[in-house]
Coordinates of C-alpha atoms and ligand atoms in Angstrom, one line a residue:
X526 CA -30.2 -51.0 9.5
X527 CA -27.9 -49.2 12.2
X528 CA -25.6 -47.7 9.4
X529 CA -28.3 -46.8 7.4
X530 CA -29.8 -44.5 10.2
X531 CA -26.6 -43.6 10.7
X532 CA -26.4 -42.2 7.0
X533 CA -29.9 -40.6 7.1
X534 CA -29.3 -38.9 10.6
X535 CA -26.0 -37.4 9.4
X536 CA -27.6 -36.4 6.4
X537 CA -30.6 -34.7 7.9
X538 CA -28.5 -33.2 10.6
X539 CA -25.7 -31.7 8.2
X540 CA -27.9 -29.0 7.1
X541 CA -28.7 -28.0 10.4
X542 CA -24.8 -28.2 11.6
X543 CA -24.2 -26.0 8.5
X544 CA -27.2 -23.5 9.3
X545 CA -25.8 -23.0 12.9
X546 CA -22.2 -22.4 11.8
X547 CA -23.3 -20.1 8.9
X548 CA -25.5 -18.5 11.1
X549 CA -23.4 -18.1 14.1
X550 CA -20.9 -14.7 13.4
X551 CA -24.0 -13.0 12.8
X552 CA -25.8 -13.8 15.9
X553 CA -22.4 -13.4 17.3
X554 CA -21.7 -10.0 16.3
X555 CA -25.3 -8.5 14.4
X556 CA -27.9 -9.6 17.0
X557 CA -28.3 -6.7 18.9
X558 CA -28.5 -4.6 15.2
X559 CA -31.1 -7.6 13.7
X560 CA -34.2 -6.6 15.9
X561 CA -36.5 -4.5 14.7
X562 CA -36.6 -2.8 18.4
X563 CA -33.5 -1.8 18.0
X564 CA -34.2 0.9 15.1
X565 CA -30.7 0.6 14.0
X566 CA -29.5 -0.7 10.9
X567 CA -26.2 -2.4 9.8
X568 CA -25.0 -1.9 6.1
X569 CA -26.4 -4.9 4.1
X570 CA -23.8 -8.2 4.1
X571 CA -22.8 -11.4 6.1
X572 CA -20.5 -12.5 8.0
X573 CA -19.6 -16.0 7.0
X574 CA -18.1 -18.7 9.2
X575 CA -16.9 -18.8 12.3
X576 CA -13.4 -17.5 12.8
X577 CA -12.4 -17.5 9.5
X578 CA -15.2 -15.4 8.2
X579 CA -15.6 -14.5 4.7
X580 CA -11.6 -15.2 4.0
X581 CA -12.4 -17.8 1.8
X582 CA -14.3 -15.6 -1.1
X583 CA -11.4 -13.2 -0.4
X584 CA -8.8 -15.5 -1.3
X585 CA -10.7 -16.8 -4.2
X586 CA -11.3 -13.5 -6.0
X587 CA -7.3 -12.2 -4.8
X588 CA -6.0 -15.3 -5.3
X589 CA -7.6 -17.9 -7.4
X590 CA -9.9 -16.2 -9.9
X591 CA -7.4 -13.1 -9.3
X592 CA -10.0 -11.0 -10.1
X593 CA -9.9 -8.7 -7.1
X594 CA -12.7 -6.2 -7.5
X595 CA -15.2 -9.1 -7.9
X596 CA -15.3 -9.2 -4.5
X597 CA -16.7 -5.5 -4.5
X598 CA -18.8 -5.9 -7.4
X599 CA -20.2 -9.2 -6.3
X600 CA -21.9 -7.7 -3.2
X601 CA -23.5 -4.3 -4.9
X602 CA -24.9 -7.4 -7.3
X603 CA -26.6 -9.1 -4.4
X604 CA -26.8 -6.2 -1.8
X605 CA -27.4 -3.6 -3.8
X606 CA -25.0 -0.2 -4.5
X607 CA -25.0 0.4 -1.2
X608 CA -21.5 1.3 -0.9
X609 CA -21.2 -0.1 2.7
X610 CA -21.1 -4.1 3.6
X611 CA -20.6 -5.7 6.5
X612 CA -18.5 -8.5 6.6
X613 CA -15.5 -10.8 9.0
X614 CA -12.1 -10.1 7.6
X615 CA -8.7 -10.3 9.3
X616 CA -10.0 -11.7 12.4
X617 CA -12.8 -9.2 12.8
X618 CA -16.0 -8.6 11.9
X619 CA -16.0 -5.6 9.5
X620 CA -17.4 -2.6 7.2
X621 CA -15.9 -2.4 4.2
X622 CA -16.8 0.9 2.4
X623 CA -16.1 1.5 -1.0
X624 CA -18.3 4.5 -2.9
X625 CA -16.8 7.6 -3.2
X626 CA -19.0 9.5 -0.5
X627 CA -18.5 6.7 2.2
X628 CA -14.6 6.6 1.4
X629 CA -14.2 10.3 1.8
X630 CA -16.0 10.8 4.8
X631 CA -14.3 7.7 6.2
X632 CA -10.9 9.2 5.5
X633 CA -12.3 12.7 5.9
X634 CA -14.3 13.4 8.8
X635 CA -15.3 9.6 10.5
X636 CA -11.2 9.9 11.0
X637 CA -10.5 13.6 12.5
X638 CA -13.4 14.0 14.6
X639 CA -12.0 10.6 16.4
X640 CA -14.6 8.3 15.3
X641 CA -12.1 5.8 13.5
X642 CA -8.9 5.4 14.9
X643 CA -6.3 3.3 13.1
X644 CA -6.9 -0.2 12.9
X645 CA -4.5 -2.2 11.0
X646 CA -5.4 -5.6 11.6
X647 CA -1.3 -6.5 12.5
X648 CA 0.0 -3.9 14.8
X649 CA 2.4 -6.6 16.3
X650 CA 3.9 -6.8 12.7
X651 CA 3.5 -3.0 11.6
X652 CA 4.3 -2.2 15.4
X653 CA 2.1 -0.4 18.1
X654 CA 4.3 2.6 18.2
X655 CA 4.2 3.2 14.5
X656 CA 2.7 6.2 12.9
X657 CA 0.1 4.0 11.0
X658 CA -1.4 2.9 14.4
X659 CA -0.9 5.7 16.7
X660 CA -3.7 8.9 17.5
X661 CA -3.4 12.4 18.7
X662 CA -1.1 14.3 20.0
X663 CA 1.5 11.2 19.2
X664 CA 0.3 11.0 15.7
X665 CA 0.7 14.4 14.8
X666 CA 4.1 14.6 16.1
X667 CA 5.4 11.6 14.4
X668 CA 3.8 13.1 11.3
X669 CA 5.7 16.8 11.7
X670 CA 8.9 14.8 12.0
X671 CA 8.5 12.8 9.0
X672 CA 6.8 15.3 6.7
X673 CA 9.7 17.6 7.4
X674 CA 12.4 14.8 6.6
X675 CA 10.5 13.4 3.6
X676 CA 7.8 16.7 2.2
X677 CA 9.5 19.8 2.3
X678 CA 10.4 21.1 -1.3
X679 CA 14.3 21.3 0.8
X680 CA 14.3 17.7 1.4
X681 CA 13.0 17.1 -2.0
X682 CA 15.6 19.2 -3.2
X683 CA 18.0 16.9 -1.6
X684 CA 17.0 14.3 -2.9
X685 CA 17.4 14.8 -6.5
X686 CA 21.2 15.3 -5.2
X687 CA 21.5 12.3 -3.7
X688 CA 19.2 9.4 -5.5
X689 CA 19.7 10.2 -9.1
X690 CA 23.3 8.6 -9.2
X691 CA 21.9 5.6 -7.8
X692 CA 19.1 5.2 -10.0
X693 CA 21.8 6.1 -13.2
X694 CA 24.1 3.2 -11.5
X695 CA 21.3 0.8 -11.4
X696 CA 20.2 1.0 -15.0
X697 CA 23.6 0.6 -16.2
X698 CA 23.9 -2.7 -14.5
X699 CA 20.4 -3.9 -16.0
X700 CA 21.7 -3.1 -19.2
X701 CA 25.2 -4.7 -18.5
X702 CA 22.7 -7.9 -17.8
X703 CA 20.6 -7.8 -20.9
X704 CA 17.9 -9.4 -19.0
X705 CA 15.8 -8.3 -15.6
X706 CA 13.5 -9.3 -13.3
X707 CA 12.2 -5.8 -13.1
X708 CA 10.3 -6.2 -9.8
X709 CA 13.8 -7.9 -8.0
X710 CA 15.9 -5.1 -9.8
X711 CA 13.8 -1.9 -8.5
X712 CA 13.0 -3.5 -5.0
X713 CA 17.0 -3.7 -5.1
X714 CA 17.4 0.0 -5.9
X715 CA 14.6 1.4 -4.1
X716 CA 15.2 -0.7 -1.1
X717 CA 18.7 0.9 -0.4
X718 CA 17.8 4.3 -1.3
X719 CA 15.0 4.6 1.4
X720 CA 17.4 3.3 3.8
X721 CA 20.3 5.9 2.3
X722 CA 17.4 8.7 2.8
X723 CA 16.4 8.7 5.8
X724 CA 18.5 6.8 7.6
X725 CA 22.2 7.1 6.4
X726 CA 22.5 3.2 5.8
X727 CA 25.2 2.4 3.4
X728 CA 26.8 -1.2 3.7
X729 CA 25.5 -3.6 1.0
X730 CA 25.5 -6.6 3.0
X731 CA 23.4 -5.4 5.7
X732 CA 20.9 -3.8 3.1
X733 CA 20.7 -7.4 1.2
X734 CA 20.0 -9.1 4.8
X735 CA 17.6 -6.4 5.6
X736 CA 15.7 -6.0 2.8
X737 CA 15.7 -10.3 2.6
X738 CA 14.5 -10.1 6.1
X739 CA 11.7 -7.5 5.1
X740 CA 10.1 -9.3 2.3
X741 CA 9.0 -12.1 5.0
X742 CA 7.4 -8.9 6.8
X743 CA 5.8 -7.4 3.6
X744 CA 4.1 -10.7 3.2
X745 CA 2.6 -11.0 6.5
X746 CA 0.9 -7.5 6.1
X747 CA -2.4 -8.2 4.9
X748 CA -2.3 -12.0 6.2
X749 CA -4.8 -13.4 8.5
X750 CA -3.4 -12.9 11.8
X751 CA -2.8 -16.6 12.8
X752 CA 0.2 -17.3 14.3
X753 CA 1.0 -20.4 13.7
X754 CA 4.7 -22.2 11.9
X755 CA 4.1 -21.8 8.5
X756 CA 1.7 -18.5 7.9
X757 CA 3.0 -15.3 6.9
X758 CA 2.1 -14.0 9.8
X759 CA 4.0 -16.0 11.8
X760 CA 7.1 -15.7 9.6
X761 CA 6.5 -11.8 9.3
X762 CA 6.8 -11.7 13.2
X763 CA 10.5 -13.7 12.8
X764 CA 11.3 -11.2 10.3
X765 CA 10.5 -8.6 12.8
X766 CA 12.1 -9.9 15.5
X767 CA 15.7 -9.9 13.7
X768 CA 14.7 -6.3 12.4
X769 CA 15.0 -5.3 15.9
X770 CA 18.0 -6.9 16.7
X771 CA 19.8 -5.4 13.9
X772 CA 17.8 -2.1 14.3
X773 CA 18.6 -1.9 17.8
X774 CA 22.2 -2.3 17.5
X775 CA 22.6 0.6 15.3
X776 CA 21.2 3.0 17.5
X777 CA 23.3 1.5 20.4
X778 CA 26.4 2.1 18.2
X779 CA 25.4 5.2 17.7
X780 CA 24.8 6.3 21.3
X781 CA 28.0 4.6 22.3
X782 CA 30.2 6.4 19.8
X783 CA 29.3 10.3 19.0
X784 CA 31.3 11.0 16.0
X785 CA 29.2 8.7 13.9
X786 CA 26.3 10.6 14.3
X787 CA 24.5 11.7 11.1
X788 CA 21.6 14.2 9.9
X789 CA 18.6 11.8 9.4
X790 CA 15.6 11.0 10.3
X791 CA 16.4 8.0 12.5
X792 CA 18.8 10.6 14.7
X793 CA 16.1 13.1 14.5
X794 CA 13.7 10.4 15.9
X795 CA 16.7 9.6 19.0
X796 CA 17.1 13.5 19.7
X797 CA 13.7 14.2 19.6
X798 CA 12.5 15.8 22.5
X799 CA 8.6 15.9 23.3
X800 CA 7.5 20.1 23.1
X801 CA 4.8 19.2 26.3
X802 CA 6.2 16.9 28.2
X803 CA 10.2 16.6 27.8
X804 CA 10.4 13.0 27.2
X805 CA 12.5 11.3 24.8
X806 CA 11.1 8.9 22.2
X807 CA 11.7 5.4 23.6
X808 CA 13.7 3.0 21.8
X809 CA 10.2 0.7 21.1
X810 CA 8.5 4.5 19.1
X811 CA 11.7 4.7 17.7
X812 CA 12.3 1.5 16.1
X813 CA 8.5 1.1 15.1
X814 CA 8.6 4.1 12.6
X815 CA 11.4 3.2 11.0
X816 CA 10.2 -0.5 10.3
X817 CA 6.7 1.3 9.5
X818 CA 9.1 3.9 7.0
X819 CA 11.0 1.5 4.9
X820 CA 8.2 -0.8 4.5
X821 CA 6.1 2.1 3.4
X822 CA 8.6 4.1 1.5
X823 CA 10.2 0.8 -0.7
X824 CA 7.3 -1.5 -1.2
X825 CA 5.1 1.1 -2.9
X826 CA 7.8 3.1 -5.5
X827 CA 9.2 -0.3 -6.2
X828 CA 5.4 -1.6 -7.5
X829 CA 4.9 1.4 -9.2
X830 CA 7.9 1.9 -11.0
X831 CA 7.9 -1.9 -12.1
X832 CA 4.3 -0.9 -13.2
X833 CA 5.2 2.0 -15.5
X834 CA 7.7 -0.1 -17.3
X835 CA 5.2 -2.6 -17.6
X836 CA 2.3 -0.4 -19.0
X837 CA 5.1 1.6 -20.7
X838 CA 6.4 -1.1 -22.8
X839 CA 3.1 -2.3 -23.5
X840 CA 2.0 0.9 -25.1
X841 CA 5.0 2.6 -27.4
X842 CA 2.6 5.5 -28.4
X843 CA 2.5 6.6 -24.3
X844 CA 6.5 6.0 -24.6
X845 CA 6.9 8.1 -27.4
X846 CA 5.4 11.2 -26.1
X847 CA 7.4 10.5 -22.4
X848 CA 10.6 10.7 -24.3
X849 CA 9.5 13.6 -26.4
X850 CA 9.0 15.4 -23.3
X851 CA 12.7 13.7 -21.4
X852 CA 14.4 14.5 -24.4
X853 CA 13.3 18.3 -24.4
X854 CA 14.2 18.4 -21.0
X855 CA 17.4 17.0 -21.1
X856 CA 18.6 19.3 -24.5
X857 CA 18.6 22.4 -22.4
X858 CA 20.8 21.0 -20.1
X859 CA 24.7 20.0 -20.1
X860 CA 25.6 16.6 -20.7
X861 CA 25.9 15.6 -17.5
X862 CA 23.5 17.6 -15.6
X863 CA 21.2 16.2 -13.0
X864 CA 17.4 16.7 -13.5
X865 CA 16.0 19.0 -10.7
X866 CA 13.1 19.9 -8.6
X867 CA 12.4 22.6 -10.6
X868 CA 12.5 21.0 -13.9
X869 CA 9.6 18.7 -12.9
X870 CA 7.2 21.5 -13.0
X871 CA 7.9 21.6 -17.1
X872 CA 7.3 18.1 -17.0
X873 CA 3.1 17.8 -17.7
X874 CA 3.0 14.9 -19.4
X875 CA 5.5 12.8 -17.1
X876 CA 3.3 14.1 -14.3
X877 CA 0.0 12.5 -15.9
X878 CA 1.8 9.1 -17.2
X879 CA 2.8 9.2 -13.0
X880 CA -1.0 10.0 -12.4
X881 CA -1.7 6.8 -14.3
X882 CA 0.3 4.9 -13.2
X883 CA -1.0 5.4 -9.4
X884 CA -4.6 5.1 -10.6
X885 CA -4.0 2.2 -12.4
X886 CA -1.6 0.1 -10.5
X887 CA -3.0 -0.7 -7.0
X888 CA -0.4 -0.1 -4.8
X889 CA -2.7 0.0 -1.9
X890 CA -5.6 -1.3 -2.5
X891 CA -7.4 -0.7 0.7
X892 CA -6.8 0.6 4.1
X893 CA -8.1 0.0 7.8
X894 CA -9.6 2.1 10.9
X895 CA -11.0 0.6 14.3
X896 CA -14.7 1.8 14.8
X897 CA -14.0 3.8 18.5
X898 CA -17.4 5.2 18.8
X899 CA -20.7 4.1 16.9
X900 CA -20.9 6.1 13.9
X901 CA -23.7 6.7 12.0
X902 CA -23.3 7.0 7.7
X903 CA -26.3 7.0 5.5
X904 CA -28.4 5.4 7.7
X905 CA -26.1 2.4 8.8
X906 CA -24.7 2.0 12.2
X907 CA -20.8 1.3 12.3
X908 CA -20.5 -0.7 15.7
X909 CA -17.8 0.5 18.1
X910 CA -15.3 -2.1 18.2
X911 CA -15.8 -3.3 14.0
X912 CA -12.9 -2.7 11.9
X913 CA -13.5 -0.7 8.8
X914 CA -11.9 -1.5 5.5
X915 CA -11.7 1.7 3.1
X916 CA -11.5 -0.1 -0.2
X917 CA -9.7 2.1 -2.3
X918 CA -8.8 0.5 -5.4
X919 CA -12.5 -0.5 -7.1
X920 CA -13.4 2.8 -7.9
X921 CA -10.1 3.2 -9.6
X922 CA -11.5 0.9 -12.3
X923 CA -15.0 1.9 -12.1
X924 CA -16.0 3.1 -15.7
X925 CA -18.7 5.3 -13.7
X926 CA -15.4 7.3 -12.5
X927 CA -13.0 6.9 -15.3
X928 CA -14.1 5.8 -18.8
X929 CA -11.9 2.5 -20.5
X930 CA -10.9 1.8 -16.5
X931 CA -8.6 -0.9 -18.0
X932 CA -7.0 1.5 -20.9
X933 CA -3.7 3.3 -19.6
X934 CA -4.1 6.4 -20.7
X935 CA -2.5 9.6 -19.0
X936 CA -4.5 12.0 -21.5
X937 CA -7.6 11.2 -19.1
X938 CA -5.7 13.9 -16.2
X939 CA -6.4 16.6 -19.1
X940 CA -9.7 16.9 -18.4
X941 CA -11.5 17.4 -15.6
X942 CA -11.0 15.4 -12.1
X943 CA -12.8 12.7 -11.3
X944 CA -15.7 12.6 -8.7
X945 CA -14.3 13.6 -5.2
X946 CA -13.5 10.3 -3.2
X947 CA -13.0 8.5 -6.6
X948 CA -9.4 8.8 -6.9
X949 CA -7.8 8.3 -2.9
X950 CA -4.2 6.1 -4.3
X951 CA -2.8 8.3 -1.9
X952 CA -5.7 8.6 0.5
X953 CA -6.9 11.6 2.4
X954 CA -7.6 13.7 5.4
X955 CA -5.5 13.4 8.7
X956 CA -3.8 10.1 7.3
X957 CA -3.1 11.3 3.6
X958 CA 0.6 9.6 2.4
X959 CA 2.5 11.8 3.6
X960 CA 5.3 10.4 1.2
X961 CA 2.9 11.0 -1.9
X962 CA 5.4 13.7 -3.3
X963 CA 8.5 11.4 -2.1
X964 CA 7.1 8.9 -4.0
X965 CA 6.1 11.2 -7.2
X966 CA 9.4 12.4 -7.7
X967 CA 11.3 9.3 -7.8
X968 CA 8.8 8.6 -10.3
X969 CA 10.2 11.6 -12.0
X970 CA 13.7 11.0 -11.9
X971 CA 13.5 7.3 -12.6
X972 CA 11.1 8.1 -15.7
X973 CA 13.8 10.9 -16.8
X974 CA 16.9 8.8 -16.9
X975 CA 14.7 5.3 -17.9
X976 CA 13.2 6.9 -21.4
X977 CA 16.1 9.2 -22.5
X978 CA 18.6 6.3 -22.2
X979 CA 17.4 2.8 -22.4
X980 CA 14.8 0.6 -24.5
X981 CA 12.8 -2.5 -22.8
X982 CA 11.0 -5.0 -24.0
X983 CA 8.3 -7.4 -22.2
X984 CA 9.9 -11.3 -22.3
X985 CA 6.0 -12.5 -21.2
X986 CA 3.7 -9.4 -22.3
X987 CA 0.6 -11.4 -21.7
X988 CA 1.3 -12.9 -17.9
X989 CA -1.3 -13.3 -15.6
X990 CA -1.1 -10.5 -12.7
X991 CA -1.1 -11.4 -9.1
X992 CA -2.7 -9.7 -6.2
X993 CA -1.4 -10.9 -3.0
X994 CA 0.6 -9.6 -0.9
X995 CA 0.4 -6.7 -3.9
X996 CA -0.7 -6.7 -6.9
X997 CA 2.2 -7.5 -9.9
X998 CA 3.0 -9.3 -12.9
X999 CA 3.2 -12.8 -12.2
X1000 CA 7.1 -12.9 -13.2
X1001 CA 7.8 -9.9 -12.1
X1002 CA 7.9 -7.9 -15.5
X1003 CA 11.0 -10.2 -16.8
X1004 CA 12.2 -7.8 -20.0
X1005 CA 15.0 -7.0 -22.2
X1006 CA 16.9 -4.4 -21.1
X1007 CA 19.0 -2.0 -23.4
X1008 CA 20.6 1.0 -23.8
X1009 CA 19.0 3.4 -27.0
Ligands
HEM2531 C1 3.0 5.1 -4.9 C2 3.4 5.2 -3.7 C3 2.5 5.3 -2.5 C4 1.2 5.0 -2.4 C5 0.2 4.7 -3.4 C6 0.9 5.2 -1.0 C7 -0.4 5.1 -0.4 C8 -0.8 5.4 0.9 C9 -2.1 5.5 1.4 C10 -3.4 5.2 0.6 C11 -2.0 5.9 2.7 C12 -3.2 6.2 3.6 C13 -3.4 5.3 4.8 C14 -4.6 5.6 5.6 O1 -5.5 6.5 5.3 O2 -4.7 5.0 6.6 C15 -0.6 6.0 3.0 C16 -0.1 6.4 4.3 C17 1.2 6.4 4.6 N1 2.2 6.4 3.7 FE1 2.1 6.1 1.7 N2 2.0 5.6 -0.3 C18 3.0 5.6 -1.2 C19 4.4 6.0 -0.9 C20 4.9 6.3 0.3 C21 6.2 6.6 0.6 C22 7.4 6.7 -0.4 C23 6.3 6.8 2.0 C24 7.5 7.2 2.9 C25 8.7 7.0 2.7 C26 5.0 6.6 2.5 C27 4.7 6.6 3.9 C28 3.4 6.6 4.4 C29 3.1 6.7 5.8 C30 4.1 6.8 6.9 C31 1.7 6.6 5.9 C32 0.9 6.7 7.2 C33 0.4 8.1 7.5 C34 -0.4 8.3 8.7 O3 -1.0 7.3 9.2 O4 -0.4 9.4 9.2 N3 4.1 6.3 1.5 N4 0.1 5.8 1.9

C-alpha cells in the first residue's frame, strides 16, 4: 500500500517538480517584464531550465540533427517572425536577434551609441584585454593599430610579397602527397602565415606546438562556460595558459636582447605609447590581442578556403570559369611572376566566387554584445545586464534574401545587393572585421595559384557537415590532390 502511494505521489508530484523548474528562469529573470503594470514588453521566447537554459535544443539542432538554422526557424514557427527571442544561452539569459533590421541596428547603432558593449560569453578564454571585449577609447586604439598592420592597401601590398611563396610551397607538398585532409592542410598553412604576418614567428616546431595548443582554445569558444575537467572550456583555459607562457617569453626575449627586434605588429603593440595618457600597453593588453589575432585571423581563412575547394570541386562549371579568369591573368604575366594587389581589381569573377563562398560557408555564424543600458527595439525591451546574440548566418540561407540559398552560385553578386542587414559575414558598424580585406585577398591569391595549377577531387562528396565548434565537412574535405 505504502509503495503504491509512493508511486502515485511521485507521479502526481513530477509534473509539478517539472512546472517549477521549467518555470523558474523566467520568473528568475522575466518577472519584472511579465506584469501587465509594467508596460514593457520582452521579445517573444523562453528561457528553459535552470542553469543550463535552452543549451539542450541548441546542441540538438548544431549537433545532433546538424541542422543549425532550425533553431532560428523553429521559434518564428511558434513565436512568430518577430525577429527578436529571448532565450538562456552560454550561461545567460539572452536576445538573440536575427532579421535584417534588428541585426543592423544591433551592429549599427544599439553598438556606437554604447547601448551594447561587447559580450563574448568567454572573456577569460578570448581575454579581457582583447579587442573583441574592450570599449572606447581602448577599443578604438587597438583597432588603429591593427587596421594599420592588417588594412592598409601598403600592408596588403606586402603581403602578396610575403604569403604567396608559402601558399605555392604548400600546394606542392599536397600534391607530392596525392591525398589531403584539406581542413588539417590549410589550418597548417594559414596557421603559420598569420603568425609570419604579424608577428615575425618563423620556427616550425614552435608553430606546430602553438597552433596544437590553439585548437584546444578554438574549441572552447562557443562552449558553455563550465569549468570543469573534461569541457572545452576547461581545456581551452589550459590551452591558454601555456599560450602565455610561451607568448610571454617571447616578448621577454625580446626586451632582453635589442637586435632581435622586428617590424610587426606584436612590437608595435610593446612600443606603443598611449597619445592621452603616456602609458605603455601592459604585458596582459598585449598578449590578449595577439591570442584574440591568431585565433581570429587563422580559424576563419582556414574554413573558408577549405570551403571553396569543397564547393569548388563540387561544381566544375563554377571551376571553369575561375580558371578562365586565373589563366587570363596569369598569360599577361612572366612565368614566374607573383599575382599582385593590383591585379585583383581585374579579377570580377574570383571576387564573387569569394563573395560566395563567405555567404555560404558560416564562418561566424553569430556574434555577442552585453545589454549596458535597457534598450528599446520595435517595441521590446532589451534588459540591461542580457546578453545579445546577433545571429548572423540564417539570413544567409534565407530564400526571402537570396533565392536557391543552398545553390553556390557567385552569378547572384551580378545583380543587385541583397536587403541591407541581410548579408553581415563580415559584420558591421564600429565592430566590422577589420581583417575582412586580409582575409579577401588570401582568398585571392590562394584561388590564383589553386586553379591555374592543380586539379582536386572530393574522396567523400556526399559527407555530412558539422557545426560545432565551426561549421565543416565532417572529414575535413579529404580529396585527391594533383597538379594539371
Ligand atoms: C572569412 C574570414 C572572416 C570572417 C567571416 C570574419 C567575421 C567577423 C565578424 C562577423 C566580426 C564582427 C564581430 C562583432 O560584430 O562583434 C569580426 C570581427 C573581428 N575580426 Fe574577423 N572575420 C574574418 C577574418 C578575419 C581575419 C583574417 C582577421 C585578422 C587577422 C580578423 C580579425 C577580427 C577582429 C580582430 C575582430 C574584432 C573587431 C572589433 O571588435 O573591433 N577577422 N570578424
Amino acid at each position: 500500500m505504502d509503495a503504491m502511494w509512493a508511486v502515485g505521489f511521485g507521479l502526481g508530484f513530477l509534473p509539478l517538480v517539472i512546472w517549477v523548474l521549467r518555470s523558474f528562469n523566467e520568473w528568475r529573470y522575466c518577472y519584472p517584464y511579465l506584469t501587465f503594470k509594467s508596460g514593457r514588453k520582452l521579445p517573444p521566447g523562453h528561457l528553459g531550465w535552470p542553469i543550463i537554459g535552452e543549451w539542450l535544443d541548441f546542441l540538438w539542432c548544431f549537433k545532433f540533427t546538424k541542422r543549425p538554422d532550425d533553431f532560428i526557424w523553429k521559434r518564428i514557427a511558434k513565436y512568430g517572425d518577430t525577429g527578436v527571442y529571448r532565450t538562456h544561452l552560454f550561461g545567460s539569459p539572452t536576445i538573440i536577434t536575427c532579421s535584417p533590421e534588428a541585426n543592423k541596428f544591433m551592429t549599427g547603432g544599439g553598438t556606437e551609441s554604447g547601448s551594447l558593449t561587447a559580450g563574448w560569453p568567454s572573456p577569460q578564454v578570448i581575454g579581457a584585454n582583447s579587442i573583441g571585449m574592450v570599449e572606447g577609447p581602448q577599443h578604438k586604439r587597438i583597432r588603429r593599430y591593427l587596421m594599420e598592420a592588417i588594412n592598409s592597401p601598403e600592408s596588403l601590398k606586402r603581403m602578396f610579397i610575403t604569403l604567396q611563396p608559402s601558399i605555392r610551397e604548400a600546394l606542392k607538398n599536397w600534391a607530392l602527397k596525392g591525398t589531403i585532409t584539406a581542413f588539417d592542410e590549410v589550418n597548417e598553412v594559414q596557421f603559420s602565415n598569420i603568425c609570419r604576418l604579424l608577428f615575425s614567428f618563423q620556427s616550425a616546431p614552435m608553430l606546430k606546438e602553438m597552433r596544437r595548443i590553439y585548437t584546444g582554445l578554438v574549441a572552447g569558444l562557443r562552449a558553455q562556460p563550465i569549468n570543469f575537467p573534461g569541457t572545452a572550456f576547461h581545456s581551452a583555459l589550459k590551452s591558454r595558459k601555456k599560450l602565455s607562457a610561451m607568448m610571454l617569453s617571447e616578448m621577454h626575449d625580446r626586451r632582453a636582447n635589442k637586435s632581435s627586434i622586428k617590424e610587426d605588429f606584436l612590437q608595435n603593440l610593446m612600443d606603443s605609447v598611449d597619445s592621452w595618457n603616456g602609458e605603455k600597453l601592459s604585458d596582459e593588453e598585449i598578449f590578449d590581442n595577439v591570442v584574440s589575432l591568431i585565433l581570429a585571423g587563422y580559424a576563419s581563412t582556414s574554413l573558408s578556403i577549405t570551403w571553396v575547394l569543397y564547393y569548388l570541386a563540387k561544381n566544375p562549371s563554377v571551376l571553369y570559369k575561375l580558371r578562365e579568369e586565373n589563366r587570363l591573368i596569369r598569360e599577361k604575366k612572366g612565368k614566374d611572376e607573383r599575382l599582385t594587389y593590383e591585379d585583383t581589381k581585374n579579377m570580377t569573377y574570383t571576387s564573387k566566387v569569394i563573395e560566395e563562398i563567405v555567404r555560404i560557408s558560416h564562418v561566424s555564424s553569430f556574434v555577442f554584445r552585453s545589454v549596458a543600458k535597457d534598450t528599446d527595439f520595435n517595441g521590446y525591451i532589451f534588459p540591461k545586464g542580457w546578453k545579445v546574440i546577433i545571429w548572423l548566418r540564417t539570413n544567409h540561407v534565407d530564400p526571402r534574401y537570396f533565392e536557391n540559398p543552398l545553390e553556390f552560385k557567385p552569378e547572384r553578386w551580378d545583380g543587385p545587393k541583397s536587403k541591407a542587414g541581410a548579408y553581415y559575414a563580415f559584420g558591421s558598424g564600429p565592430r566590422l572585421c577589420p581583417g575582412s580585406n586580409l582575409a579577401k585577398m588570401q582568398l585571392f591569391m590562394f584561388l590564383h595559384l589553386v586553379s591555374n595549377d592543380y586539379k582536386w577531387e572530393l574522396e567523400n562528396p556526399n559527407f555530412k557537415i558539422k557545426h560545432l565548434p565551426h561549421s565543416m565537412v565532417v572529414d575535413g574535405a579529404k580529396m585527391k590532390f594533383s597538379p594539371i
